[in-house]
mmCIF file of C-alpha atoms in Angstrom:
data_model
loop_
_atom_site.group_PDB
_atom_site.id
_atom_site.type_symbol
_atom_site.label_atom_id
_atom_site.label_comp_id
_atom_site.label_asym_id
_atom_site.label_seq_id
_atom_site.Cartn_x
_atom_site.Cartn_y
_atom_site.Cartn_z
ATOM 1 C CA UNK A 1 18.977 6.483 -14.200
ATOM 2 C CA UNK A 2 19.939 9.653 -12.598
ATOM 3 C CA UNK A 3 18.496 10.142 -9.086
ATOM 4 C CA UNK A 4 18.250 13.352 -6.999
ATOM 5 C CA UNK A 5 18.746 12.876 -3.257
ATOM 6 C CA UNK A 6 16.665 14.407 -0.619
ATOM 7 C CA UNK A 7 18.369 17.629 0.610
ATOM 8 C CA UNK A 8 16.601 17.887 3.967
ATOM 9 C CA UNK A 9 19.664 16.786 5.885
ATOM 10 C CA UNK A 10 17.950 13.652 7.178
ATOM 11 C CA UNK A 11 20.598 11.671 9.040
ATOM 12 C CA UNK A 12 21.641 8.373 7.504
ATOM 13 C CA UNK A 13 20.980 6.072 10.398
ATOM 14 C CA UNK A 14 17.484 4.611 10.563
ATOM 15 C CA UNK A 15 16.796 5.612 14.168
ATOM 16 C CA UNK A 16 17.995 9.194 13.592
ATOM 17 C CA UNK A 17 16.110 9.259 10.235
ATOM 18 C CA UNK A 18 12.914 8.412 12.153
ATOM 19 C CA UNK A 19 13.391 11.332 14.524
ATOM 20 C CA UNK A 20 14.174 13.714 11.695
ATOM 21 C CA UNK A 21 11.246 12.739 9.443
ATOM 22 C CA UNK A 22 8.889 12.968 12.345
ATOM 23 C CA UNK A 23 9.971 16.425 13.463
ATOM 24 C CA UNK A 24 6.637 17.892 12.270
ATOM 25 C CA UNK A 25 7.838 21.425 11.738
ATOM 26 C CA UNK A 26 10.814 20.374 9.637
ATOM 27 C CA UNK A 27 8.797 17.832 7.652
ATOM 28 C CA UNK A 28 5.847 20.105 6.955
ATOM 29 C CA UNK A 29 8.201 22.974 5.954
ATOM 30 C CA UNK A 30 9.947 20.571 3.506
ATOM 31 C CA UNK A 31 6.659 19.732 1.903
ATOM 32 C CA UNK A 32 5.688 16.309 0.483
ATOM 33 C CA UNK A 33 8.437 13.939 -0.498
ATOM 34 C CA UNK A 34 8.542 10.946 -2.885
ATOM 35 C CA UNK A 35 10.282 7.651 -2.958
ATOM 36 C CA UNK A 36 10.919 5.016 -5.718
ATOM 37 C CA UNK A 37 9.840 1.775 -4.260
ATOM 38 C CA UNK A 38 12.610 -0.689 -5.046
ATOM 39 C CA UNK A 39 10.832 -3.371 -2.913
ATOM 40 C CA UNK A 40 7.979 -3.387 -5.643
ATOM 41 C CA UNK A 41 7.929 -4.650 -9.189
ATOM 42 C CA UNK A 42 5.439 -4.151 -11.994
ATOM 43 C CA UNK A 43 3.683 -6.941 -13.868
ATOM 44 C CA UNK A 44 1.464 -6.454 -17.008
ATOM 45 C CA UNK A 45 -1.747 -8.425 -17.834
ATOM 46 C CA UNK A 46 -2.971 -8.132 -21.364
ATOM 47 C CA UNK A 47 -5.627 -9.958 -23.326
ATOM 48 C CA UNK A 48 -9.402 -10.440 -23.610
ATOM 49 C CA UNK A 49 -9.633 -12.614 -20.498
ATOM 50 C CA UNK A 50 -7.669 -10.243 -18.233
ATOM 51 C CA UNK A 51 -10.559 -9.146 -16.082
ATOM 52 C CA UNK A 52 -12.187 -12.563 -15.921
ATOM 53 C CA UNK A 53 -8.912 -14.149 -14.869
ATOM 54 C CA UNK A 54 -8.118 -11.735 -12.127
ATOM 55 C CA UNK A 55 -11.709 -11.644 -10.965
ATOM 56 C CA UNK A 56 -11.590 -15.382 -10.098
ATOM 57 C CA UNK A 57 -8.332 -15.031 -8.154
ATOM 58 C CA UNK A 58 -8.228 -11.692 -6.261
ATOM 59 C CA UNK A 59 -10.061 -10.581 -3.196
ATOM 60 C CA UNK A 60 -11.363 -7.335 -4.761
ATOM 61 C CA UNK A 61 -13.936 -6.763 -7.514
ATOM 62 C CA UNK A 62 -11.784 -6.363 -10.622
ATOM 63 C CA UNK A 63 -14.835 -6.149 -12.969
ATOM 64 C CA UNK A 64 -14.933 -2.296 -12.796
ATOM 65 C CA UNK A 65 -11.790 -2.180 -14.925
ATOM 66 C CA UNK A 66 -13.805 -3.682 -17.772
ATOM 67 C CA UNK A 67 -16.720 -1.205 -17.460
ATOM 68 C CA UNK A 68 -17.283 1.875 -19.711
ATOM 69 C CA UNK A 69 -15.641 5.072 -18.573
ATOM 70 C CA UNK A 70 -17.963 6.994 -16.299
ATOM 71 C CA UNK A 71 -17.346 9.124 -13.259
ATOM 72 C CA UNK A 72 -13.758 7.991 -12.629
ATOM 73 C CA UNK A 73 -11.284 9.661 -10.233
ATOM 74 C CA UNK A 74 -7.836 11.030 -10.653
ATOM 75 C CA UNK A 75 -7.369 13.053 -7.528
ATOM 76 C CA UNK A 76 -4.065 14.533 -8.695
ATOM 77 C CA UNK A 77 -4.099 15.612 -12.429
ATOM 78 C CA UNK A 78 -0.799 15.288 -14.199
ATOM 79 C CA UNK A 79 0.518 16.576 -17.500
ATOM 80 C CA UNK A 80 -1.424 15.795 -20.641
ATOM 81 C CA UNK A 81 -3.644 13.046 -19.217
ATOM 82 C CA UNK A 82 -7.543 13.226 -18.797
ATOM 83 C CA UNK A 83 -8.865 14.130 -15.380
ATOM 84 C CA UNK A 84 -11.252 11.267 -15.582
ATOM 85 C CA UNK A 85 -9.386 7.970 -15.219
ATOM 86 C CA UNK A 86 -9.964 4.689 -13.522
ATOM 87 C CA UNK A 87 -8.647 4.716 -9.902
ATOM 88 C CA UNK A 88 -6.238 1.964 -8.866
ATOM 89 C CA UNK A 89 -7.425 -0.958 -6.709
ATOM 90 C CA UNK A 90 -5.786 -2.766 -3.835
ATOM 91 C CA UNK A 91 -6.278 -6.634 -3.626
ATOM 92 C CA UNK A 92 -4.798 -9.814 -2.439
ATOM 93 C CA UNK A 93 -4.217 -13.417 -3.689
ATOM 94 C CA UNK A 94 -4.851 -15.939 -1.037
ATOM 95 C CA UNK A 95 -4.283 -19.729 -0.549
ATOM 96 C CA UNK A 96 -7.291 -22.045 -0.959
ATOM 97 C CA UNK A 97 -7.394 -22.092 2.811
ATOM 98 C CA UNK A 98 -7.803 -18.193 2.943
ATOM 99 C CA UNK A 99 -4.359 -17.236 4.051
ATOM 100 C CA UNK A 100 -2.450 -14.355 2.531
ATOM 101 C CA UNK A 101 0.005 -14.885 -0.357
ATOM 102 C CA UNK A 102 0.624 -11.744 -2.388
ATOM 103 C CA UNK A 103 -0.816 -8.197 -2.565
ATOM 104 C CA UNK A 104 -1.451 -6.234 -5.751
ATOM 105 C CA UNK A 105 -2.016 -2.612 -6.676
ATOM 106 C CA UNK A 106 -3.856 -2.718 -9.923
ATOM 107 C CA UNK A 107 -3.785 0.168 -12.478
ATOM 108 C CA UNK A 108 -5.532 0.600 -15.839
ATOM 109 C CA UNK A 109 -3.752 2.772 -18.345
ATOM 110 C CA UNK A 110 -5.920 5.567 -19.969
ATOM 111 C CA UNK A 111 -8.380 4.044 -22.499
ATOM 112 C CA UNK A 112 -8.378 4.829 -26.146
ATOM 113 C CA UNK A 113 -11.520 7.073 -25.702
ATOM 114 C CA UNK A 114 -9.863 9.183 -22.999
ATOM 115 C CA UNK A 115 -6.212 9.294 -24.008
ATOM 116 C CA UNK A 116 -4.961 12.434 -25.800
ATOM 117 C CA UNK A 117 -3.494 12.184 -29.319
ATOM 118 C CA UNK A 118 0.006 13.424 -30.041
ATOM 119 C CA UNK A 119 -1.259 17.007 -30.544
ATOM 120 C CA UNK A 120 -2.712 17.036 -26.985
ATOM 121 C CA UNK A 121 -6.039 17.999 -28.351
ATOM 122 C CA UNK A 122 -8.330 15.028 -28.643
ATOM 123 C CA UNK A 123 -8.940 11.334 -28.097
ATOM 124 C CA UNK A 124 -6.293 9.051 -29.490
ATOM 125 C CA UNK A 125 -6.837 6.173 -32.022
ATOM 126 C CA UNK A 126 -6.991 2.347 -31.724
ATOM 127 C CA UNK A 127 -10.339 1.680 -30.143
ATOM 128 C CA UNK A 128 -9.744 -2.070 -30.587
ATOM 129 C CA UNK A 129 -6.697 -2.045 -28.280
ATOM 130 C CA UNK A 130 -6.606 -5.094 -25.977
ATOM 131 C CA UNK A 131 -7.362 -4.497 -22.311
ATOM 132 C CA UNK A 132 -4.231 -4.003 -20.185
ATOM 133 C CA UNK A 133 -3.908 -3.929 -16.422
ATOM 134 C CA UNK A 134 -0.675 -3.303 -14.531
ATOM 135 C CA UNK A 135 0.092 -4.442 -11.046
ATOM 136 C CA UNK A 136 2.787 -3.413 -8.577
ATOM 137 C CA UNK A 137 3.667 -6.292 -6.457
ATOM 138 C CA UNK A 138 6.340 -7.441 -3.856
ATOM 139 C CA UNK A 139 9.637 -7.710 -5.836
ATOM 140 C CA UNK A 140 11.047 -10.262 -3.424
ATOM 141 C CA UNK A 141 8.632 -12.907 -4.459
ATOM 142 C CA UNK A 142 8.204 -11.823 -8.116
ATOM 143 C CA UNK A 143 9.427 -15.120 -9.719
ATOM 144 C CA UNK A 144 7.148 -17.159 -7.386
ATOM 145 C CA UNK A 145 4.232 -14.888 -8.012
ATOM 146 C CA UNK A 146 4.634 -15.121 -11.694
ATOM 147 C CA UNK A 147 4.786 -18.924 -11.420
ATOM 148 C CA UNK A 148 1.633 -19.011 -9.334
ATOM 149 C CA UNK A 149 -0.297 -16.824 -11.754
ATOM 150 C CA UNK A 150 0.713 -18.837 -14.803
ATOM 151 C CA UNK A 151 -0.362 -22.068 -12.946
ATOM 152 C CA UNK A 152 -3.844 -20.582 -12.541
ATOM 153 C CA UNK A 153 -4.008 -19.257 -16.118
ATOM 154 C CA UNK A 154 -4.837 -22.560 -17.737
ATOM 155 C CA UNK A 155 -6.513 -21.662 -21.068
ATOM 156 C CA UNK A 156 -7.350 -18.031 -20.199
ATOM 157 C CA UNK A 157 -6.427 -15.686 -23.014
ATOM 158 C CA UNK A 158 -4.234 -13.425 -20.909
ATOM 159 C CA UNK A 159 -0.487 -12.648 -21.145
ATOM 160 C CA UNK A 160 1.391 -12.131 -17.963
ATOM 161 C CA UNK A 161 4.694 -10.234 -18.332
ATOM 162 C CA UNK A 162 7.339 -8.906 -16.049
ATOM 163 C CA UNK A 163 7.897 -5.197 -16.933
ATOM 164 C CA UNK A 164 9.908 -4.322 -13.806
ATOM 165 C CA UNK A 165 12.740 -2.907 -15.954
ATOM 166 C CA UNK A 166 10.404 -0.576 -17.839
ATOM 167 C CA UNK A 167 8.197 0.782 -15.078
ATOM 168 C CA UNK A 168 8.879 1.745 -11.460
ATOM 169 C CA UNK A 169 6.438 2.140 -8.568
ATOM 170 C CA UNK A 170 6.596 5.481 -6.661
ATOM 171 C CA UNK A 171 4.909 6.851 -3.470
ATOM 172 C CA UNK A 172 4.365 10.504 -2.731
ATOM 173 C CA UNK A 173 3.680 11.147 1.001
ATOM 174 C CA UNK A 174 4.127 13.257 4.089
ATOM 175 C CA UNK A 175 2.877 16.354 5.717
ATOM 176 C CA UNK A 176 -0.756 17.137 5.094
ATOM 177 C CA UNK A 177 -0.511 16.129 1.430
ATOM 178 C CA UNK A 178 -3.542 13.783 1.353
ATOM 179 C CA UNK A 179 -5.819 16.164 3.237
ATOM 180 C CA UNK A 180 -5.796 18.854 0.539
ATOM 181 C CA UNK A 181 -7.625 18.887 -2.793
ATOM 182 C CA UNK A 182 -5.471 18.660 -5.869
ATOM 183 C CA UNK A 183 -6.481 22.159 -7.021
ATOM 184 C CA UNK A 184 -5.300 23.791 -3.813
ATOM 185 C CA UNK A 185 -2.377 21.576 -3.163
ATOM 186 C CA UNK A 186 -1.075 21.376 -6.746
ATOM 187 C CA UNK A 187 -2.168 24.511 -8.565
ATOM 188 C CA UNK A 188 0.452 23.965 -11.266
ATOM 189 C CA UNK A 189 -1.088 20.627 -12.112
ATOM 190 C CA UNK A 190 -4.521 22.090 -12.553
ATOM 191 C CA UNK A 191 -3.394 24.137 -15.356
ATOM 192 C CA UNK A 192 -2.066 21.245 -17.522
ATOM 193 C CA UNK A 193 -3.962 18.386 -19.050
ATOM 194 C CA UNK A 194 -7.346 17.632 -20.748
ATOM 195 C CA UNK A 195 -9.131 20.818 -21.836
ATOM 196 C CA UNK A 196 -6.635 23.059 -20.230
ATOM 197 C CA UNK A 197 -3.442 24.919 -21.173
ATOM 198 C CA UNK A 198 -0.654 22.858 -22.582
ATOM 199 C CA UNK A 199 2.828 22.791 -21.131
ATOM 200 C CA UNK A 200 5.119 21.965 -24.060
ATOM 201 C CA UNK A 201 7.760 20.324 -21.738
ATOM 202 C CA UNK A 202 5.053 18.308 -20.035
ATOM 203 C CA UNK A 203 3.661 17.285 -23.431
ATOM 204 C CA UNK A 204 7.058 16.155 -24.646
ATOM 205 C CA UNK A 205 7.688 14.188 -21.542
ATOM 206 C CA UNK A 206 4.151 12.587 -21.548
ATOM 207 C CA UNK A 207 5.100 10.787 -24.738
ATOM 208 C CA UNK A 208 7.917 8.895 -23.068
ATOM 209 C CA UNK A 209 5.985 5.827 -22.222
ATOM 210 C CA UNK A 210 2.748 3.950 -23.270
ATOM 211 C CA UNK A 211 1.234 4.110 -19.739
ATOM 212 C CA UNK A 212 1.548 7.880 -19.401
ATOM 213 C CA UNK A 213 2.173 9.532 -16.080
ATOM 214 C CA UNK A 214 -0.427 9.839 -13.373
ATOM 215 C CA UNK A 215 -0.508 10.070 -9.634
ATOM 216 C CA UNK A 216 -3.514 8.517 -7.799
ATOM 217 C CA UNK A 217 -4.524 8.617 -4.198
ATOM 218 C CA UNK A 218 -3.353 5.470 -2.497
ATOM 219 C CA UNK A 219 -6.364 3.122 -2.656
ATOM 220 C CA UNK A 220 -5.820 1.962 0.863
ATOM 221 C CA UNK A 221 -5.880 5.067 2.956
ATOM 222 C CA UNK A 222 -5.794 8.842 2.276
ATOM 223 C CA UNK A 223 -3.067 9.293 4.899
ATOM 224 C CA UNK A 224 -0.718 7.257 2.832
ATOM 225 C CA UNK A 225 -0.596 9.888 0.160
ATOM 226 C CA UNK A 226 -0.322 9.143 -3.644
ATOM 227 C CA UNK A 227 0.894 6.196 -5.550
ATOM 228 C CA UNK A 228 1.692 5.562 -9.184
ATOM 229 C CA UNK A 229 3.793 3.611 -11.734
ATOM 230 C CA UNK A 230 6.006 5.551 -14.108
ATOM 231 C CA UNK A 231 8.533 4.908 -16.846
ATOM 232 C CA UNK A 232 11.816 3.794 -15.216
ATOM 233 C CA UNK A 233 14.012 6.335 -17.320
ATOM 234 C CA UNK A 234 12.572 9.439 -15.686
ATOM 235 C CA UNK A 235 11.477 11.036 -12.507
ATOM 236 C CA UNK A 236 7.615 11.479 -12.132
ATOM 237 C CA UNK A 237 5.953 14.811 -12.516
ATOM 238 C CA UNK A 238 5.437 17.001 -9.278
ATOM 239 C CA UNK A 239 8.521 15.414 -7.628
ATOM 240 C CA UNK A 240 10.814 18.423 -6.816
ATOM 241 C CA UNK A 241 14.551 17.907 -7.468
ATOM 242 C CA UNK A 242 15.359 18.019 -3.757
ATOM 243 C CA UNK A 243 12.402 16.057 -2.573
ATOM 244 C CA UNK A 244 13.198 12.505 -3.565
ATOM 245 C CA UNK A 245 13.908 10.468 -0.367
ATOM 246 C CA UNK A 246 14.979 6.889 0.470
ATOM 247 C CA UNK A 247 12.251 4.187 0.610
ATOM 248 C CA UNK A 248 12.971 3.631 4.260
ATOM 249 C CA UNK A 249 11.268 6.920 5.099
ATOM 250 C CA UNK A 250 8.119 5.644 3.312
ATOM 251 C CA UNK A 251 8.516 2.347 5.276
ATOM 252 C CA UNK A 252 8.484 4.417 8.461
ATOM 253 C CA UNK A 253 5.484 6.341 7.323
ATOM 254 C CA UNK A 254 3.552 3.159 6.774
ATOM 255 C CA UNK A 255 4.613 1.684 10.161
ATOM 256 C CA UNK A 256 3.367 4.856 11.961
ATOM 257 C CA UNK A 257 0.045 4.402 10.218
ATOM 258 C CA UNK A 258 -0.159 0.752 11.012
ATOM 259 C CA UNK A 259 -0.105 -0.526 7.444
ATOM 260 C CA UNK A 260 1.812 -3.646 6.336
ATOM 261 C CA UNK A 261 2.737 -4.267 2.658
ATOM 262 C CA UNK A 262 4.139 -7.248 0.802
ATOM 263 C CA UNK A 263 4.553 -10.907 1.586
ATOM 264 C CA UNK A 264 7.187 -10.443 4.283
ATOM 265 C CA UNK A 265 5.350 -7.864 6.450
ATOM 266 C CA UNK A 266 2.109 -9.890 5.782
ATOM 267 C CA UNK A 267 3.542 -13.407 6.291
ATOM 268 C CA UNK A 268 2.978 -15.478 3.154
ATOM 269 C CA UNK A 269 0.867 -18.594 3.668
ATOM 270 C CA UNK A 270 0.215 -17.718 7.393
ATOM 271 C CA UNK A 271 -1.510 -14.269 7.761
ATOM 272 C CA UNK A 272 -5.251 -14.205 8.134
ATOM 273 C CA UNK A 273 -6.347 -11.277 5.882
ATOM 274 C CA UNK A 274 -8.778 -9.731 8.418
ATOM 275 C CA UNK A 275 -6.277 -9.715 11.259
ATOM 276 C CA UNK A 276 -3.996 -7.698 8.987
ATOM 277 C CA UNK A 277 -6.860 -5.133 8.425
ATOM 278 C CA UNK A 278 -7.264 -5.757 4.714
ATOM 279 C CA UNK A 279 -10.977 -4.915 4.951
ATOM 280 C CA UNK A 280 -10.112 -1.468 6.370
ATOM 281 C CA UNK A 281 -7.525 -1.065 3.510
ATOM 282 C CA UNK A 282 -10.119 -1.600 0.825
ATOM 283 C CA UNK A 283 -8.658 -4.860 -0.306
ATOM 284 C CA UNK A 284 -11.695 -7.118 0.010
ATOM 285 C CA UNK A 285 -15.113 -7.149 -1.591
ATOM 286 C CA UNK A 286 -17.819 -9.222 0.046
ATOM 287 C CA UNK A 287 -20.241 -8.750 -2.937
ATOM 288 C CA UNK A 288 -18.104 -10.097 -5.823
ATOM 289 C CA UNK A 289 -18.720 -13.784 -5.459
ATOM 290 C CA UNK A 290 -16.209 -16.576 -5.394
ATOM 291 C CA UNK A 291 -12.399 -16.268 -5.534
ATOM 292 C CA UNK A 292 -9.559 -18.429 -4.174
ATOM 293 C CA UNK A 293 -9.762 -18.593 -0.321
ATOM 294 C CA UNK A 294 -13.104 -16.715 -0.237
ATOM 295 C CA UNK A 295 -14.825 -19.138 2.147
ATOM 296 C CA UNK A 296 -12.591 -18.524 5.222
ATOM 297 C CA UNK A 297 -12.574 -14.781 4.727
ATOM 298 C CA UNK A 298 -16.387 -14.544 4.321
ATOM 299 C CA UNK A 299 -16.983 -16.815 7.371
ATOM 300 C CA UNK A 300 -14.593 -14.843 9.589
ATOM 301 C CA UNK A 301 -16.165 -11.513 8.514
ATOM 302 C CA UNK A 302 -19.696 -12.542 9.066
ATOM 303 C CA UNK A 303 -18.874 -13.942 12.523
ATOM 304 C CA UNK A 304 -18.131 -10.270 13.224
ATOM 305 C CA UNK A 305 -15.306 -10.697 15.842
ATOM 306 C CA UNK A 306 -11.656 -10.222 15.176
ATOM 307 C CA UNK A 307 -9.730 -10.835 18.421
ATOM 308 C CA UNK A 308 -6.361 -9.993 17.060
ATOM 309 C CA UNK A 309 -5.252 -7.086 14.647
ATOM 310 C CA UNK A 310 -2.047 -5.688 13.300
ATOM 311 C CA UNK A 311 -1.046 -2.572 15.369
ATOM 312 C CA UNK A 312 1.701 0.124 15.232
ATOM 313 C CA UNK A 313 4.023 -0.300 18.153
ATOM 314 C CA UNK A 314 6.712 1.760 19.917
ATOM 315 C CA UNK A 315 9.630 0.155 21.719
ATOM 316 C CA UNK A 316 10.917 2.086 24.793
ATOM 317 C CA UNK A 317 13.176 1.644 27.783
ATOM 318 C CA UNK A 318 13.438 3.644 31.038
ATOM 319 C CA UNK A 319 16.398 5.510 29.379
ATOM 320 C CA UNK A 320 14.456 6.285 26.225
ATOM 321 C CA UNK A 321 13.583 4.629 22.868
ATOM 322 C CA UNK A 322 14.753 1.111 22.365
ATOM 323 C CA UNK A 323 16.463 1.274 18.919
ATOM 324 C CA UNK A 324 17.377 -1.844 16.955
ATOM 325 C CA UNK A 325 16.693 -4.167 19.888
ATOM 326 C CA UNK A 326 13.561 -5.922 18.796
ATOM 327 C CA UNK A 327 13.615 -8.662 16.096
ATOM 328 C CA UNK A 328 10.552 -9.647 14.038
ATOM 329 C CA UNK A 329 9.132 -12.877 15.519
ATOM 330 C CA UNK A 330 9.655 -11.675 19.103
ATOM 331 C CA UNK A 331 6.745 -12.343 21.466
ATOM 332 C CA UNK A 332 4.889 -9.612 23.282
ATOM 333 C CA UNK A 333 3.783 -10.642 26.834
ATOM 334 C CA UNK A 334 1.803 -9.043 29.630
ATOM 335 C CA UNK A 335 4.292 -8.436 32.363
ATOM 336 C CA UNK A 336 1.679 -9.048 35.102
ATOM 337 C CA UNK A 337 0.070 -12.243 33.869
ATOM 338 C CA UNK A 338 3.127 -13.411 31.817
ATOM 339 C CA UNK A 339 0.612 -14.400 29.111
ATOM 340 C CA UNK A 340 1.421 -13.963 25.409
ATOM 341 C CA UNK A 341 -0.394 -10.990 23.866
ATOM 342 C CA UNK A 342 1.038 -11.206 20.332
ATOM 343 C CA UNK A 343 4.010 -11.347 17.991
ATOM 344 C CA UNK A 344 6.165 -8.648 16.431
ATOM 345 C CA UNK A 345 5.961 -8.856 12.574
ATOM 346 C CA UNK A 346 7.941 -5.828 11.468
ATOM 347 C CA UNK A 347 10.654 -3.601 13.080
ATOM 348 C CA UNK A 348 12.544 -0.516 12.109
ATOM 349 C CA UNK A 349 14.428 1.530 14.732
ATOM 350 C CA UNK A 350 12.233 2.008 17.734
ATOM 351 C CA UNK A 351 8.998 1.472 15.796
ATOM 352 C CA UNK A 352 7.270 -1.725 14.597
ATOM 353 C CA UNK A 353 4.191 -3.584 13.748
ATOM 354 C CA UNK A 354 2.705 -6.562 15.540
ATOM 355 C CA UNK A 355 -0.420 -8.693 15.715
ATOM 356 C CA UNK A 356 -1.734 -8.338 19.201
ATOM 357 C CA UNK A 357 -4.887 -9.445 21.101
ATOM 358 C CA UNK A 358 -6.979 -6.259 21.320
ATOM 359 C CA UNK A 359 -8.411 -6.958 24.743
ATOM 360 C CA UNK A 360 -4.800 -7.026 26.166
ATOM 361 C CA UNK A 361 -3.126 -4.394 23.976
ATOM 362 C CA UNK A 362 -5.053 -1.374 25.273
ATOM 363 C CA UNK A 363 -6.131 -2.434 28.733
ATOM 364 C CA UNK A 364 -3.349 -0.427 30.662
ATOM 365 C CA UNK A 365 -0.055 1.297 30.439
ATOM 366 C CA UNK A 366 3.358 -0.159 30.884
ATOM 367 C CA UNK A 367 2.163 -3.779 30.991
ATOM 368 C CA UNK A 368 3.459 -4.989 27.604
ATOM 369 C CA UNK A 369 7.041 -6.386 27.412
ATOM 370 C CA UNK A 370 9.194 -8.266 24.988
ATOM 371 C CA UNK A 371 9.686 -11.923 26.020
ATOM 372 C CA UNK A 372 13.319 -12.353 27.183
ATOM 373 C CA UNK A 373 13.909 -8.577 27.056
ATOM 374 C CA UNK A 374 11.930 -7.371 29.994
ATOM 375 C CA UNK A 375 13.634 -4.054 30.114
ATOM 376 C CA UNK A 376 11.934 -3.129 26.815
ATOM 377 C CA UNK A 377 8.302 -1.877 27.060
ATOM 378 C CA UNK A 378 5.915 -2.060 24.187
ATOM 379 C CA UNK A 379 3.365 0.708 23.630
ATOM 380 C CA UNK A 380 0.485 -0.133 21.343
ATOM 381 C CA UNK A 381 -1.014 2.622 19.256
ATOM 382 C CA UNK A 382 -4.496 2.875 17.848
ATOM 383 C CA UNK A 383 -4.277 4.211 14.226
ATOM 384 C CA UNK A 384 -6.437 7.280 13.666
ATOM 385 C CA UNK A 385 -8.149 5.656 10.725
ATOM 386 C CA UNK A 386 -9.523 2.650 12.579
ATOM 387 C CA UNK A 387 -13.286 2.477 12.959
ATOM 388 C CA UNK A 388 -14.471 2.605 16.595
ATOM 389 C CA UNK A 389 -16.128 -0.785 16.341
ATOM 390 C CA UNK A 390 -12.769 -2.586 15.889
ATOM 391 C CA UNK A 391 -12.002 -1.937 19.595
ATOM 392 C CA UNK A 392 -15.433 -2.854 20.758
ATOM 393 C CA UNK A 393 -15.477 -6.353 19.193
ATOM 394 C CA UNK A 394 -13.466 -8.041 21.919
ATOM 395 C CA UNK A 395 -15.716 -6.515 24.574
ATOM 396 C CA UNK A 396 -18.787 -7.894 22.821
ATOM 397 C CA UNK A 397 -17.144 -11.362 22.651
ATOM 398 C CA UNK A 398 -16.299 -11.275 26.414
ATOM 399 C CA UNK A 399 -19.871 -10.235 27.249
ATOM 400 C CA UNK A 400 -21.279 -13.165 25.225
ATOM 401 C CA UNK A 401 -18.909 -15.564 27.100
#
């Protein structure tokens, strides 16, 4: 597939790329960019037991995908699709002990009563079409994930298929993209679609795949931008020819916002979901009933105190930023007490993510160091989307003690 490269003259090195993409004036002037996420793969679930099967496994309430179409949201209209569509969902599959295994972004294709027919003028046929859901998942554990899902399937009437060659996952992010309404930010999109003017080129392109093309607000956080899955043989709509950029830039955007993704950044079989902020990322429902690993998650949540959380970090030295000097797994210590504060989970250039004790992470400046590399200081950053009570929890616990 032909790919256009981003022509913003971002330097190729990771550390320089970080400085370039975070030069606010240059980045805002460039407008939103998009990346195809090669780290993700797409799986299709199809059959009458699809919702029931996933409902018993995943942390979020999948039943809404089986409900009748009501007030659904598509925050970014795209060519020749209805403006009322089911928004995607973020969820996780856990071990029976409540530890993280895999994350899922679930998508429902347009339903027969909302899809346009080939004239672009009304609902399409086939009302008895079997329910389909698509999930974008971590490509590095795809075979293992499929094996796990098929182990749980038993006699459920659901087919599970790897469609990674047919569909790609994309992210559209940057600037103030997510803070604007679709009609203001994408006026050209508002003129195409259900009940509006028809763009013949868009109509032709929209027939390229059974899923159709649609951008949705990222179900985790508005600041992450838009996400979608699209046919692998084309570039999605609203991606300008010079605005496709490397996935590493999206990786940095996530790190800056304190969001981990996939079974490497959220260690498989080890991570406690609430410490990785999955509640704040809309991945967990506490009203849905039982699912695999539900007991530990519910107990931890109702105790109301999370002492450690995943945080965005900056690595610096007296001479400036410490680039490529900190490895995942490194321990963060308090330079005064020499006590362990947490562990680095992800690193890219001078930025990273780590699970740190909140009562130590923010108590003072210039006290956090890397074990064995005491010339490197660690700056913990509170993400802007965090609720205030997350920082008050350790104080409440200390007062109780």
